[in-house]
PDB file of C-alpha atoms in Angstrom:
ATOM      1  CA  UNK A1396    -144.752  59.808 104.673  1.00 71.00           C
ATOM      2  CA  UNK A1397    -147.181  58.577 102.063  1.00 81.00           C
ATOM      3  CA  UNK A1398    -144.462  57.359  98.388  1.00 86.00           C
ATOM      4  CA  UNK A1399    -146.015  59.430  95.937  1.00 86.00           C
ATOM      5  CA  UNK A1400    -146.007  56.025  93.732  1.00 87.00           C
ATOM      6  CA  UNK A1401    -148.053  53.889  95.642  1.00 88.00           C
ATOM      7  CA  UNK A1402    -150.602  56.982  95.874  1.00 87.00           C
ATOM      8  CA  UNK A1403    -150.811  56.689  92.152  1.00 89.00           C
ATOM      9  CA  UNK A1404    -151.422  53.329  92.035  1.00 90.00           C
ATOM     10  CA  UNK A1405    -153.902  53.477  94.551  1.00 89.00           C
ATOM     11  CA  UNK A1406    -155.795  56.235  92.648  1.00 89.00           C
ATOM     12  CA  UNK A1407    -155.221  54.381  89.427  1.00 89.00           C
ATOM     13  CA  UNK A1408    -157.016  51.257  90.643  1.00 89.00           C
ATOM     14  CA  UNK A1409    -159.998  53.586  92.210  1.00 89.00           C
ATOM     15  CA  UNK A1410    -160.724  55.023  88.763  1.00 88.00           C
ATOM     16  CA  UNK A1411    -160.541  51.535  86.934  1.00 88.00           C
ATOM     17  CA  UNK A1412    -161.822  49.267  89.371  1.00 87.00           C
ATOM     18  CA  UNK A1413    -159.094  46.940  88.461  1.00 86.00           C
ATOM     19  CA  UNK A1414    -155.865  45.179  88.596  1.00 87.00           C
ATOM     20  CA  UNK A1415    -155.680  43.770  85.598  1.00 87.00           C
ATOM     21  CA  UNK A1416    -156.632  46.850  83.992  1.00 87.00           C
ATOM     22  CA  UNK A1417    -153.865  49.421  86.072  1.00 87.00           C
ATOM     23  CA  UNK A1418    -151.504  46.703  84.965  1.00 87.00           C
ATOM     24  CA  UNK A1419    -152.049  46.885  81.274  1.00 86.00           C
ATOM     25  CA  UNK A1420    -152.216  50.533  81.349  1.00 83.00           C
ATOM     26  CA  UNK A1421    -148.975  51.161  83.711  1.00 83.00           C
ATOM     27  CA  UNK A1422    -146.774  47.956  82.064  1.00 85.00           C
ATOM     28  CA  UNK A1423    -146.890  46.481  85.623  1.00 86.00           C
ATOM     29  CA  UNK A1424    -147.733  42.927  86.585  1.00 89.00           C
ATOM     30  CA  UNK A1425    -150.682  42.537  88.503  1.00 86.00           C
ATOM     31  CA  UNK A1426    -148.671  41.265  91.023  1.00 89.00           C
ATOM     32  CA  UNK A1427    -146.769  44.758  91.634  1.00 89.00           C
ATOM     33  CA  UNK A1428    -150.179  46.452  91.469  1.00 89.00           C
ATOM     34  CA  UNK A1429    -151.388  44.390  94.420  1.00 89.00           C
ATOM     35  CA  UNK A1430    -148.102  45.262  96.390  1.00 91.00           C
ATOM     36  CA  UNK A1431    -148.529  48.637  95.542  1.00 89.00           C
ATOM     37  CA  UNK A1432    -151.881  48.898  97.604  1.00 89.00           C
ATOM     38  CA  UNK A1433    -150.740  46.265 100.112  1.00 90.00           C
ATOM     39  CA  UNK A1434    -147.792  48.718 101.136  1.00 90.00           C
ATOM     40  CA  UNK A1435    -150.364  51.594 100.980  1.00 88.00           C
ATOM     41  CA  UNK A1436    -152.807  49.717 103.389  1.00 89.00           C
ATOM     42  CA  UNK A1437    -149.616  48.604 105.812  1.00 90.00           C
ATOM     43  CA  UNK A1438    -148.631  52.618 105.997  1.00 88.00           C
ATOM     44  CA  UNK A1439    -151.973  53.334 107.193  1.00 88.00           C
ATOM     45  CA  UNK A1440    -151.724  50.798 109.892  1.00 88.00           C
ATOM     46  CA  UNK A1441    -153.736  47.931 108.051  1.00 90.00           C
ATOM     47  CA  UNK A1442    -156.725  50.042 107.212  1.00 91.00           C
ATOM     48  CA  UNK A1443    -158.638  48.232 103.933  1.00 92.00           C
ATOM     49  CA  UNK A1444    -158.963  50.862 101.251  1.00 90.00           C
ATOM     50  CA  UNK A1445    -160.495  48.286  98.787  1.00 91.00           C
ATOM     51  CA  UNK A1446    -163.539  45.706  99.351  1.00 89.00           C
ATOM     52  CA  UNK A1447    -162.228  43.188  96.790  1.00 82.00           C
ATOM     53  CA  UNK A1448    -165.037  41.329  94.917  1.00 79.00           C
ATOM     54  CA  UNK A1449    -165.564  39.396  92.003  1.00 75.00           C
ATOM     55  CA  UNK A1450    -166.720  42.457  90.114  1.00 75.00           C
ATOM     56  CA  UNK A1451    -163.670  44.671  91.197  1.00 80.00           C
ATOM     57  CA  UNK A1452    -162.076  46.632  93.686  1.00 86.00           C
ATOM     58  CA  UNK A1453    -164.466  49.085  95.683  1.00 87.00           C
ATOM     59  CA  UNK A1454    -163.459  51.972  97.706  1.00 90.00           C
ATOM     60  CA  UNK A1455    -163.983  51.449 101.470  1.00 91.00           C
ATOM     61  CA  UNK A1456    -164.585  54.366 103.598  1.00 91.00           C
ATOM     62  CA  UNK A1457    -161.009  55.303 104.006  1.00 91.00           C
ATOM     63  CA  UNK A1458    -160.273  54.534 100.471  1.00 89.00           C
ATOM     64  CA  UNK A1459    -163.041  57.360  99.448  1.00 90.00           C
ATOM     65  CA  UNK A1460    -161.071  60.128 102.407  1.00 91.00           C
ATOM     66  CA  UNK A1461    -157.695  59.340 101.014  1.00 90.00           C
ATOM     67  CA  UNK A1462    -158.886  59.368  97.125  1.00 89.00           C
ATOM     68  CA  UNK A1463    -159.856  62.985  97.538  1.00 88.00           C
ATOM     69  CA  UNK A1464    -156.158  63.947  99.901  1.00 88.00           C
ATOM     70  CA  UNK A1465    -154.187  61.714  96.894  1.00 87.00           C
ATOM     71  CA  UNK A1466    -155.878  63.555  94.640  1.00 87.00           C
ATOM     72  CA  UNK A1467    -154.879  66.910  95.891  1.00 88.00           C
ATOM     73  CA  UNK A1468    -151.438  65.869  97.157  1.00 89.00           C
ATOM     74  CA  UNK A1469    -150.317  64.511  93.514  1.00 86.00           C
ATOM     75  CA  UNK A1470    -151.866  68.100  91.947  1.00 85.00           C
ATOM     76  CA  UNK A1471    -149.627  69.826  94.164  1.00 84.00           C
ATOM     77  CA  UNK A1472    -146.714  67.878  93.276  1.00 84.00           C
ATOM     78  CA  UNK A1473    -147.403  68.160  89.321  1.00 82.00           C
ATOM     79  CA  UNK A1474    -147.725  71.702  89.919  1.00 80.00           C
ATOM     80  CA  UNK A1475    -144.551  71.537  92.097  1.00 79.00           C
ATOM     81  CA  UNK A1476    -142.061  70.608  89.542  1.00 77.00           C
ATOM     82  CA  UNK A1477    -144.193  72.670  87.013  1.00 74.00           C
ATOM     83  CA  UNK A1478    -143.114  75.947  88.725  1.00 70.00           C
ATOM     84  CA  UNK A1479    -139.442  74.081  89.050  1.00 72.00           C
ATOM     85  CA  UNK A1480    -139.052  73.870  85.227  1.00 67.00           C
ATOM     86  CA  UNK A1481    -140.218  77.215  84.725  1.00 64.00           C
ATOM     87  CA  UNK A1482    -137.907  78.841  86.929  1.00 63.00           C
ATOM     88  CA  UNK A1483    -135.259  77.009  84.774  1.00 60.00           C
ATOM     89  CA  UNK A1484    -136.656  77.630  81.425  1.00 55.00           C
ATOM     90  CA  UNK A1485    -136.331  81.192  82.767  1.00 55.00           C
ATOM     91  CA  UNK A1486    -132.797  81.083  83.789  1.00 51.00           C
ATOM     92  CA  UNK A1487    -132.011  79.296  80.336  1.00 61.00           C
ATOM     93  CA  UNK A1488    -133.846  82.200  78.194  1.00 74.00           C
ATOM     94  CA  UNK A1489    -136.380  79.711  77.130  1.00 82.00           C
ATOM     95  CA  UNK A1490    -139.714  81.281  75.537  1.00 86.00           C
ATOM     96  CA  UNK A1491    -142.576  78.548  75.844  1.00 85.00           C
ATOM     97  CA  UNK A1492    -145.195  79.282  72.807  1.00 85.00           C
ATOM     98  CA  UNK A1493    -148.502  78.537  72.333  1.00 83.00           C
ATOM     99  CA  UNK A1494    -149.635  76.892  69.111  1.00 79.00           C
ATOM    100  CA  UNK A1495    -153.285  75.672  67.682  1.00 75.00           C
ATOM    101  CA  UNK A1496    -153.792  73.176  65.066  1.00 64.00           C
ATOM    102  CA  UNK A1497    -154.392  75.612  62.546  1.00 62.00           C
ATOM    103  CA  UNK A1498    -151.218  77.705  63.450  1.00 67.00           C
ATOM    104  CA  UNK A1499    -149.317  78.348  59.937  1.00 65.00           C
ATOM    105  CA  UNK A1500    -145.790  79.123  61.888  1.00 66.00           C
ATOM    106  CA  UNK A1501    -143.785  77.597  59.192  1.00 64.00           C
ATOM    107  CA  UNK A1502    -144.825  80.469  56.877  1.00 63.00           C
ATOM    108  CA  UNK A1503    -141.805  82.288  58.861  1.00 73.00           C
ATOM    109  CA  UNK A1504    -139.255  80.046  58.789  1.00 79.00           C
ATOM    110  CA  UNK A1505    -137.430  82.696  57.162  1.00 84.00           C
ATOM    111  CA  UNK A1506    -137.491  84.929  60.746  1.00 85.00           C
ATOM    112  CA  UNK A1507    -137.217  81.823  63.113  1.00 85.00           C
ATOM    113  CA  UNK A1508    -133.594  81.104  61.326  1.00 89.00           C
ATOM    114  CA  UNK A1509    -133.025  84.692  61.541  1.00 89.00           C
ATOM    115  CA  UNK A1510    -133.970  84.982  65.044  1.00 88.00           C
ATOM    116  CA  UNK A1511    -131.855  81.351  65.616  1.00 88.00           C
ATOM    117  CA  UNK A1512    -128.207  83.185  64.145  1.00 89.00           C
ATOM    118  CA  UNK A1513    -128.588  86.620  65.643  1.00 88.00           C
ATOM    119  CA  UNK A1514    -129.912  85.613  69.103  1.00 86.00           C
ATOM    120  CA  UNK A1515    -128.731  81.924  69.427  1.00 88.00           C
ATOM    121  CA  UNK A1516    -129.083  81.761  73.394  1.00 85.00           C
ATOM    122  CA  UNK A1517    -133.030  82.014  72.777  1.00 85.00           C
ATOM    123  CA  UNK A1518    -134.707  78.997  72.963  1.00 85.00           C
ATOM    124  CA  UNK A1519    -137.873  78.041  72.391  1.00 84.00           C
ATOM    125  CA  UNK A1520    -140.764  75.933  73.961  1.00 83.00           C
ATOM    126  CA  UNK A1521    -143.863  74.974  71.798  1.00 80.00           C
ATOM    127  CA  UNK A1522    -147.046  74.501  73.896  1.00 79.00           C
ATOM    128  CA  UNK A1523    -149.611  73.077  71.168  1.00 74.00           C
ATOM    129  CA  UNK A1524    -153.946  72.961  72.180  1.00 69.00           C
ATOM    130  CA  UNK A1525    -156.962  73.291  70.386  1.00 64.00           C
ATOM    131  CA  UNK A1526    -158.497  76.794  69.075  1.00 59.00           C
ATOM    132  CA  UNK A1527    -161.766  76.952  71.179  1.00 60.00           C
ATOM    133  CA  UNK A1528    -162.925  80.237  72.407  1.00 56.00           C
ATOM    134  CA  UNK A1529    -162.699  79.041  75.870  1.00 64.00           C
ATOM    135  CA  UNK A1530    -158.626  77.719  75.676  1.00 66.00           C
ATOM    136  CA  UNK A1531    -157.405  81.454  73.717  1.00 63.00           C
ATOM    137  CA  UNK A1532    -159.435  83.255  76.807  1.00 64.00           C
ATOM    138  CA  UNK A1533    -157.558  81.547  79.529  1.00 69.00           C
ATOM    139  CA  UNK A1534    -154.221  81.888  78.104  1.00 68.00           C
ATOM    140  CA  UNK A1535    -154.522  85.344  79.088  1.00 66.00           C
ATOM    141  CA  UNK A1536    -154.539  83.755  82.642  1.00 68.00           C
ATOM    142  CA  UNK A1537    -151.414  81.378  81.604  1.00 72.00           C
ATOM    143  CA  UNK A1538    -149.328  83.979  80.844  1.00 76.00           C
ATOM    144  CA  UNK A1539    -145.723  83.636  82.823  1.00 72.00           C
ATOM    145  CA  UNK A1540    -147.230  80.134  84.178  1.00 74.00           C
ATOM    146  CA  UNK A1541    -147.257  77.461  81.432  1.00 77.00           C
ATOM    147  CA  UNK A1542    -146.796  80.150  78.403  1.00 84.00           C
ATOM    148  CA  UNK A1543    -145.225  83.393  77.872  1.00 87.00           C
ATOM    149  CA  UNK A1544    -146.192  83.829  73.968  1.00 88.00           C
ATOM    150  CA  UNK A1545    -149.030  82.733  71.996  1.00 85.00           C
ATOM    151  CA  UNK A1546    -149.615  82.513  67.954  1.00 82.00           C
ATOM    152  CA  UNK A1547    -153.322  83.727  67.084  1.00 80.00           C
ATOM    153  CA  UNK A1548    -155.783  84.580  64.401  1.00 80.00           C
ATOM    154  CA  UNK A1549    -157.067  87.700  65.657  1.00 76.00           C
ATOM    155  CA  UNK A1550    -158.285  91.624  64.318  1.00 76.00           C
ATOM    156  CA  UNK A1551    -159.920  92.226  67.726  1.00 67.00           C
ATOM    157  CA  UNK A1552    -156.782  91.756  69.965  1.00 60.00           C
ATOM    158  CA  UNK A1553    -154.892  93.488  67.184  1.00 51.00           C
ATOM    159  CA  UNK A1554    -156.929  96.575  67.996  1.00 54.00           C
ATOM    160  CA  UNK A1555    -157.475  96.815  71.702  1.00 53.00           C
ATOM    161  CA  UNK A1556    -153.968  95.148  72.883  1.00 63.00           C
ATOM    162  CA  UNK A1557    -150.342  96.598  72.088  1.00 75.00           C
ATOM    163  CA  UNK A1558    -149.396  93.034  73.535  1.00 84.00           C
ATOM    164  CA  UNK A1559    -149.773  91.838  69.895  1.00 86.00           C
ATOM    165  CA  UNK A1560    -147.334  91.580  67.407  1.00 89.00           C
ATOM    166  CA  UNK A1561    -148.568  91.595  63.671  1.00 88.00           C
ATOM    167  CA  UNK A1562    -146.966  89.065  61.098  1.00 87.00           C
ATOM    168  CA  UNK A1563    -148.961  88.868  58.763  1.00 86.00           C
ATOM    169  CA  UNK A1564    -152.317  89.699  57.508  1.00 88.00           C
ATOM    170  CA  UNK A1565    -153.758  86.394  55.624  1.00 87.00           C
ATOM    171  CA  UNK A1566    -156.280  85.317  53.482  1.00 91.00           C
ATOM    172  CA  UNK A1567    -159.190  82.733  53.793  1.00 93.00           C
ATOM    173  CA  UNK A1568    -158.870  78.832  52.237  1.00 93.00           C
ATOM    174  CA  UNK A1569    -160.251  76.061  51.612  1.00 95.00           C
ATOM    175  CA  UNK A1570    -159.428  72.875  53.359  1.00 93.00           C
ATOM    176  CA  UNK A1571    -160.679  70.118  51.611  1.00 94.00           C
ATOM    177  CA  UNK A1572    -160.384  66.515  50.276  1.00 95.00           C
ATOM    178  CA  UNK A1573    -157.802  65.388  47.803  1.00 95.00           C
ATOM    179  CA  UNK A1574    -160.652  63.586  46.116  1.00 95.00           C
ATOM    180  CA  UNK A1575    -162.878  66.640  46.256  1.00 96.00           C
ATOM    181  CA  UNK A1576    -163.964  67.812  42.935  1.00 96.00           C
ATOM    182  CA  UNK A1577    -162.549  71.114  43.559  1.00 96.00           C
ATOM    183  CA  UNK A1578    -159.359  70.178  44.380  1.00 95.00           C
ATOM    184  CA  UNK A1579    -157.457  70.348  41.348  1.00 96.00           C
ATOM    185  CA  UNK A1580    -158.195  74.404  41.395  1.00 96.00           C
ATOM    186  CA  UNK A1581    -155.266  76.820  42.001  1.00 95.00           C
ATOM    187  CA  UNK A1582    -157.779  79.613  43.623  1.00 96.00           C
ATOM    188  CA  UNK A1583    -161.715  78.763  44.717  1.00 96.00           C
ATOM    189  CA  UNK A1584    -164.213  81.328  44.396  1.00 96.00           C
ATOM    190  CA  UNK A1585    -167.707  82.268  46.059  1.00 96.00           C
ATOM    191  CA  UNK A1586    -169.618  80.685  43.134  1.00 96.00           C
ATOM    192  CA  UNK A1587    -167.397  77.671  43.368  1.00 96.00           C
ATOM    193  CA  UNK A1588    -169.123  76.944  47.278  1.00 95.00           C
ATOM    194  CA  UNK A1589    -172.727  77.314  46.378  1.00 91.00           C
ATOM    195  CA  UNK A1590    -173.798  73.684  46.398  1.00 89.00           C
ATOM    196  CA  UNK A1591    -171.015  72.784  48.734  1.00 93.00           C
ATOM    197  CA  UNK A1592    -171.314  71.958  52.613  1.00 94.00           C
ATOM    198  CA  UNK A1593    -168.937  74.127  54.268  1.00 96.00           C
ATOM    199  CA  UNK A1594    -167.307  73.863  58.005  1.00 95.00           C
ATOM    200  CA  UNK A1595    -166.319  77.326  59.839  1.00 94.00           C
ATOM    201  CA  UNK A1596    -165.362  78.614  62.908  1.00 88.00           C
ATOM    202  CA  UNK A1597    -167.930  80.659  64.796  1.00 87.00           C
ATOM    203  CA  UNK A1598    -165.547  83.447  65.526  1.00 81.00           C
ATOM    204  CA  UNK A1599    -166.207  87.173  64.445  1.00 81.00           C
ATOM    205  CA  UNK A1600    -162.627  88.158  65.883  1.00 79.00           C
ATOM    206  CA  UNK A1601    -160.940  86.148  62.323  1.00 85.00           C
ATOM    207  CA  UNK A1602    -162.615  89.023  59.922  1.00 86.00           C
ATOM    208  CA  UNK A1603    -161.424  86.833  56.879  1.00 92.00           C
ATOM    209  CA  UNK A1604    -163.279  84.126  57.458  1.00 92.00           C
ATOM    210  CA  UNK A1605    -166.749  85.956  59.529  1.00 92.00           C
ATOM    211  CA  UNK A1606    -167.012  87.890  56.444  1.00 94.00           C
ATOM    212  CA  UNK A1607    -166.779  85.340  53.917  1.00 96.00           C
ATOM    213  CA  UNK A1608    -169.548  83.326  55.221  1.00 95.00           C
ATOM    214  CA  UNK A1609    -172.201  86.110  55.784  1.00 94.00           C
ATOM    215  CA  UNK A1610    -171.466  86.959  51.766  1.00 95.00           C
ATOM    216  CA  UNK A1611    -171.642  83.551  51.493  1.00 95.00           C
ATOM    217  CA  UNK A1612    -175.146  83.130  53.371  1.00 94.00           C
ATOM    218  CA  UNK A1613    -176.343  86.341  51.681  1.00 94.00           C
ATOM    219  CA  UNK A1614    -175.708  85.423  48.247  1.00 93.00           C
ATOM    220  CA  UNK A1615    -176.230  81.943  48.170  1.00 93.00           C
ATOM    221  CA  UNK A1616    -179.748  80.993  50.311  1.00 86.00           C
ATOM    222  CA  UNK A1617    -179.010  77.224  49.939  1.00 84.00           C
ATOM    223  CA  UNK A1618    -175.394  76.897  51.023  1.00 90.00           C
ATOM    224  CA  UNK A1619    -174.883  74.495  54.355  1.00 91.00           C
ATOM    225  CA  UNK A1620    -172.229  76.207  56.586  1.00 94.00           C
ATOM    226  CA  UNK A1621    -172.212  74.586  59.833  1.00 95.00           C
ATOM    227  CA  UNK A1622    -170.271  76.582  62.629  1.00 94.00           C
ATOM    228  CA  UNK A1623    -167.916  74.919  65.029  1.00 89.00           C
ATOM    229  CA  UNK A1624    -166.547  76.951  68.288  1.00 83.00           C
ATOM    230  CA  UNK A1625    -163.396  75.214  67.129  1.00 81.00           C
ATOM    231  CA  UNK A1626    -161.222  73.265  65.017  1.00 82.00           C
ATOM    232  CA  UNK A1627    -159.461  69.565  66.497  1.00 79.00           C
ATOM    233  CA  UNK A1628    -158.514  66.552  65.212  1.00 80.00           C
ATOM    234  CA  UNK A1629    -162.056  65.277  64.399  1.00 85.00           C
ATOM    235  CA  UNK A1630    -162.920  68.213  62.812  1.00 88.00           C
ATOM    236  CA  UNK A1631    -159.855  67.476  60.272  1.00 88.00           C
ATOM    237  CA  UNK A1632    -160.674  63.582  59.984  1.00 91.00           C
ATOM    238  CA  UNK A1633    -164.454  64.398  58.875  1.00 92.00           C
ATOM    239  CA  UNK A1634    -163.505  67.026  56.185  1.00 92.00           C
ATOM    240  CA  UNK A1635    -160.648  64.737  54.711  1.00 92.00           C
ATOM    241  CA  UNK A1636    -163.076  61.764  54.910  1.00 93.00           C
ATOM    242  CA  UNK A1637    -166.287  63.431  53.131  1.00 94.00           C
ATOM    243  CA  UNK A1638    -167.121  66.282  50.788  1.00 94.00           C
ATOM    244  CA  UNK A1639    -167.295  68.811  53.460  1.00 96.00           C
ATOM    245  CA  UNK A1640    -164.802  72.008  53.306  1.00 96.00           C
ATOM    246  CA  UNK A1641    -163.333  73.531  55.947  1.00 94.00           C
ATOM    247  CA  UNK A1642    -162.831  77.502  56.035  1.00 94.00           C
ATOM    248  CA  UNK A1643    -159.621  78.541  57.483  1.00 89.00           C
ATOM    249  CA  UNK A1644    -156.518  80.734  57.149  1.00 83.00           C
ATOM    250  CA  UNK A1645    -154.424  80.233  54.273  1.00 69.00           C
ATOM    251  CA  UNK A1646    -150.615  78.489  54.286  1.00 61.00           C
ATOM    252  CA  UNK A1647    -152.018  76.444  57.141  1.00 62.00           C
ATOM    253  CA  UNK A1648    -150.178  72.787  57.559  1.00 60.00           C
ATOM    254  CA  UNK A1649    -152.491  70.280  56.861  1.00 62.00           C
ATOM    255  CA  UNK A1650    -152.650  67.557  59.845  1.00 70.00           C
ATOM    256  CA  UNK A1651    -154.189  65.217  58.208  1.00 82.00           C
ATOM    257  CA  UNK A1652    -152.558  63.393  54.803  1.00 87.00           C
ATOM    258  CA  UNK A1653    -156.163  63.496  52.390  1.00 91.00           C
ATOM    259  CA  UNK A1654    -156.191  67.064  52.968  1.00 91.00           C
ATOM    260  CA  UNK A1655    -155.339  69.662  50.573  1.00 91.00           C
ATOM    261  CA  UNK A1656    -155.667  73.738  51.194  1.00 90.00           C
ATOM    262  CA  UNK A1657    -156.676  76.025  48.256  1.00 93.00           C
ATOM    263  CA  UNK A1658    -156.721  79.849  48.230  1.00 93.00           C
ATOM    264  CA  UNK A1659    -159.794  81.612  48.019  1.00 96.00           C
ATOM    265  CA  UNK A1660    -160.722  84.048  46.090  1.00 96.00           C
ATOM    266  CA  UNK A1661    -161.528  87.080  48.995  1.00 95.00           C
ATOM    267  CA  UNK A1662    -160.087  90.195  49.232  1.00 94.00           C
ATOM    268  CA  UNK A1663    -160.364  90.472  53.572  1.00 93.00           C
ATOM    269  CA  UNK A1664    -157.657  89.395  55.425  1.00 91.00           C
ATOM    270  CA  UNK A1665    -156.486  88.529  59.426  1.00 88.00           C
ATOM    271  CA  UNK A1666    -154.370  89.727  61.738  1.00 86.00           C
ATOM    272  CA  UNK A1667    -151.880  86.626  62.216  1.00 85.00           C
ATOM    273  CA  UNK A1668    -149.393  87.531  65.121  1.00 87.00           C
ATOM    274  CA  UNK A1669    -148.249  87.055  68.649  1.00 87.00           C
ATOM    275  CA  UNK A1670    -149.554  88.133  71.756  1.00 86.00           C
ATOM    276  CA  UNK A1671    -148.362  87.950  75.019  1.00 87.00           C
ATOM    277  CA  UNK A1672    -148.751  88.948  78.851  1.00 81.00           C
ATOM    278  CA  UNK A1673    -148.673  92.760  79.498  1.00 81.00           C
ATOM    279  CA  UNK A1674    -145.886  92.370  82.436  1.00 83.00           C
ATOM    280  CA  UNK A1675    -143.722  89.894  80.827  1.00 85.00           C
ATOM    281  CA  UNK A1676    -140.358  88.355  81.925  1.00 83.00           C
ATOM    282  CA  UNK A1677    -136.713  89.417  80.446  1.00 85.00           C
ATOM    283  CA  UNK A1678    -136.772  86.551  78.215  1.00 85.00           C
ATOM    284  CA  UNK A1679    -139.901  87.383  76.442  1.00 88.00           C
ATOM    285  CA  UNK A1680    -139.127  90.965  76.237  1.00 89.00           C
ATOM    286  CA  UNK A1681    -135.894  89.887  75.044  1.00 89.00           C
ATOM    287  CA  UNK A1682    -137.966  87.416  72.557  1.00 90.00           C
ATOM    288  CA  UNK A1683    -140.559  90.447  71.233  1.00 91.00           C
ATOM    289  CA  UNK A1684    -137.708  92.878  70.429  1.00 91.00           C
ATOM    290  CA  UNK A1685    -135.702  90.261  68.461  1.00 90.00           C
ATOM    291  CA  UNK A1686    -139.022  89.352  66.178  1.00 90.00           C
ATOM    292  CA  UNK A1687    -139.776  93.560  65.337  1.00 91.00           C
ATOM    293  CA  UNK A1688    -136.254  94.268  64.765  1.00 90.00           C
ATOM    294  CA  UNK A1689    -136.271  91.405  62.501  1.00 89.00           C
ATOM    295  CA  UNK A1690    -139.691  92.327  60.684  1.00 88.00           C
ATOM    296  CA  UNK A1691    -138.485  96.022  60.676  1.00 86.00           C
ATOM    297  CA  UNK A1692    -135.571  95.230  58.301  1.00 83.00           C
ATOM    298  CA  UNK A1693    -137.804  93.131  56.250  1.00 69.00           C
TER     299      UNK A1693
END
């Protein structure tokens, strides 16, 4: 029976090509790499899975065969204790959520310390990724598996899907630069972004924002918006770094310390809400009628 440890190692030094290198990243010795591979090599009956040159370690063969089986026996194992922990987090009335950057979640605190006193066995799991088109489409497909809620931006789920739950509808900002020249401004306006270069997301689902930029494009012929399919960490290091400003949905956190976010001046406004899978389990049904009886007394 192959230990799951040495496979790792083994894979480890395929991908690196390197000792020295599998050491440094796994706070091994060398030394224990070496042994790891030696052991693998013994349990295969002395079969070399390395040629060992002066320019690194190259997969033999056999090393190439049992790459692509340690690849797929790990995956299963990962996925393994995955499906463990969920069945757990089910028994325990755990509710794993899905977050993006640009989630503004503390806007509620309010309900999530209501929802912590009057239903104190719930507990909660945040799942954080990025907002690209192609991560909120296959949550639909991680429903029940590695998430059973998710917080979105959207009007067009909040009109074809009575898995949503509405929180709030919000405004548009501005995300910009402490430094910017607009930053000391309590509330931005249309005018205010005609010379500026503006970042937005390329998503006509988040009305608020869709329809700001086509009044901006119409009204102003020489304003710079340039569209992203989504929002991470770079995306918030180049706008706190430069004179850029980012178009998003108002109360959001800040991730990054130079940045400040300013109300604009727009009357249109998002869907902000949860959504989740249309056959859930007994803890997220559970989870779903806590939040509306909550927002129905509010």
């Amino acid at each position: 029976m192959y230990n799951l440890n040495h496979l790792w190692t083994f894979m480890k030094v395929a991908e690196l090509g390197s000792f020295h290198k599998v050491a440094r990243e796994a706070y091994m010795s060398p030394n224990a790499v070496m042994k790891h591979i030696n052991s693998l090599e013994e349990e295969l009956g002395g079969i070399k899975l390395f040629n060992r040159t002066k320019s690194g370690n190259e997969l033999t063969e056999a090393g190439r065969l049992l790459y692509d089986d340690a690849t797929f026996i790990l995956d299963y194992c990962n996925q393994s204790k995955k499906n463990i922990l969920n069945n757990a987090s089910e028994s325990r009335n755990n509710v794993r959520i899905w977050v993006s950057y640009a989630s503004p979640i503390h806007v509620f605190q309010d309900l999530w310390d209501n929802l912590r006193k009057r239903y104190p066995d719930i507990d909660i799991s945040i799942v954080s990724g990025d907002n690209h088109y192609d991560t909120i489409k296959k949550l639909w497909y991680s429903f029940g598996k590695d998430v059973d809620v998710a917080f979105i931006v959207s009007d067009s789920l909040n009109q074809v899907t009575d898995n949503f739950v509405e929180l709030e509808k919000i405004p548009v900002s501005a995300l910009l630069s402490r430094n910017h020249r607009l930053a000391d401004k309590e509330i931005i306006t249309a005018d205010d972004l005609a010379t500026e270069r503006i970042i937005a997301l390329n998503d006509e689902s988040i009305n608020c924002i869709s329809s700001f930029c086509s009044y901006l494009e119409a009204g102003f012929p020489d304003i710079d918006i340039e569209y992203k399919e989504y929002y991470d960490t770079e995306t918030f290091n180049v706008c706190a770094n430069s004179n850029k400003i980012m178009l998003n949905v108002h109360d959001i956190v800040p991730v990054h310390p130079y940045l400040k976010s300013i109300p604009i001046d727009w009357k249109i406004k998002s869907s902000f809400g949860l959504v989740f899978a249309e056959n859930p389990k007994e803890s997220v049904i559970k989870f779903i009628e806590a939040i509306k009886e909550i927002l129905s007394e509010e």
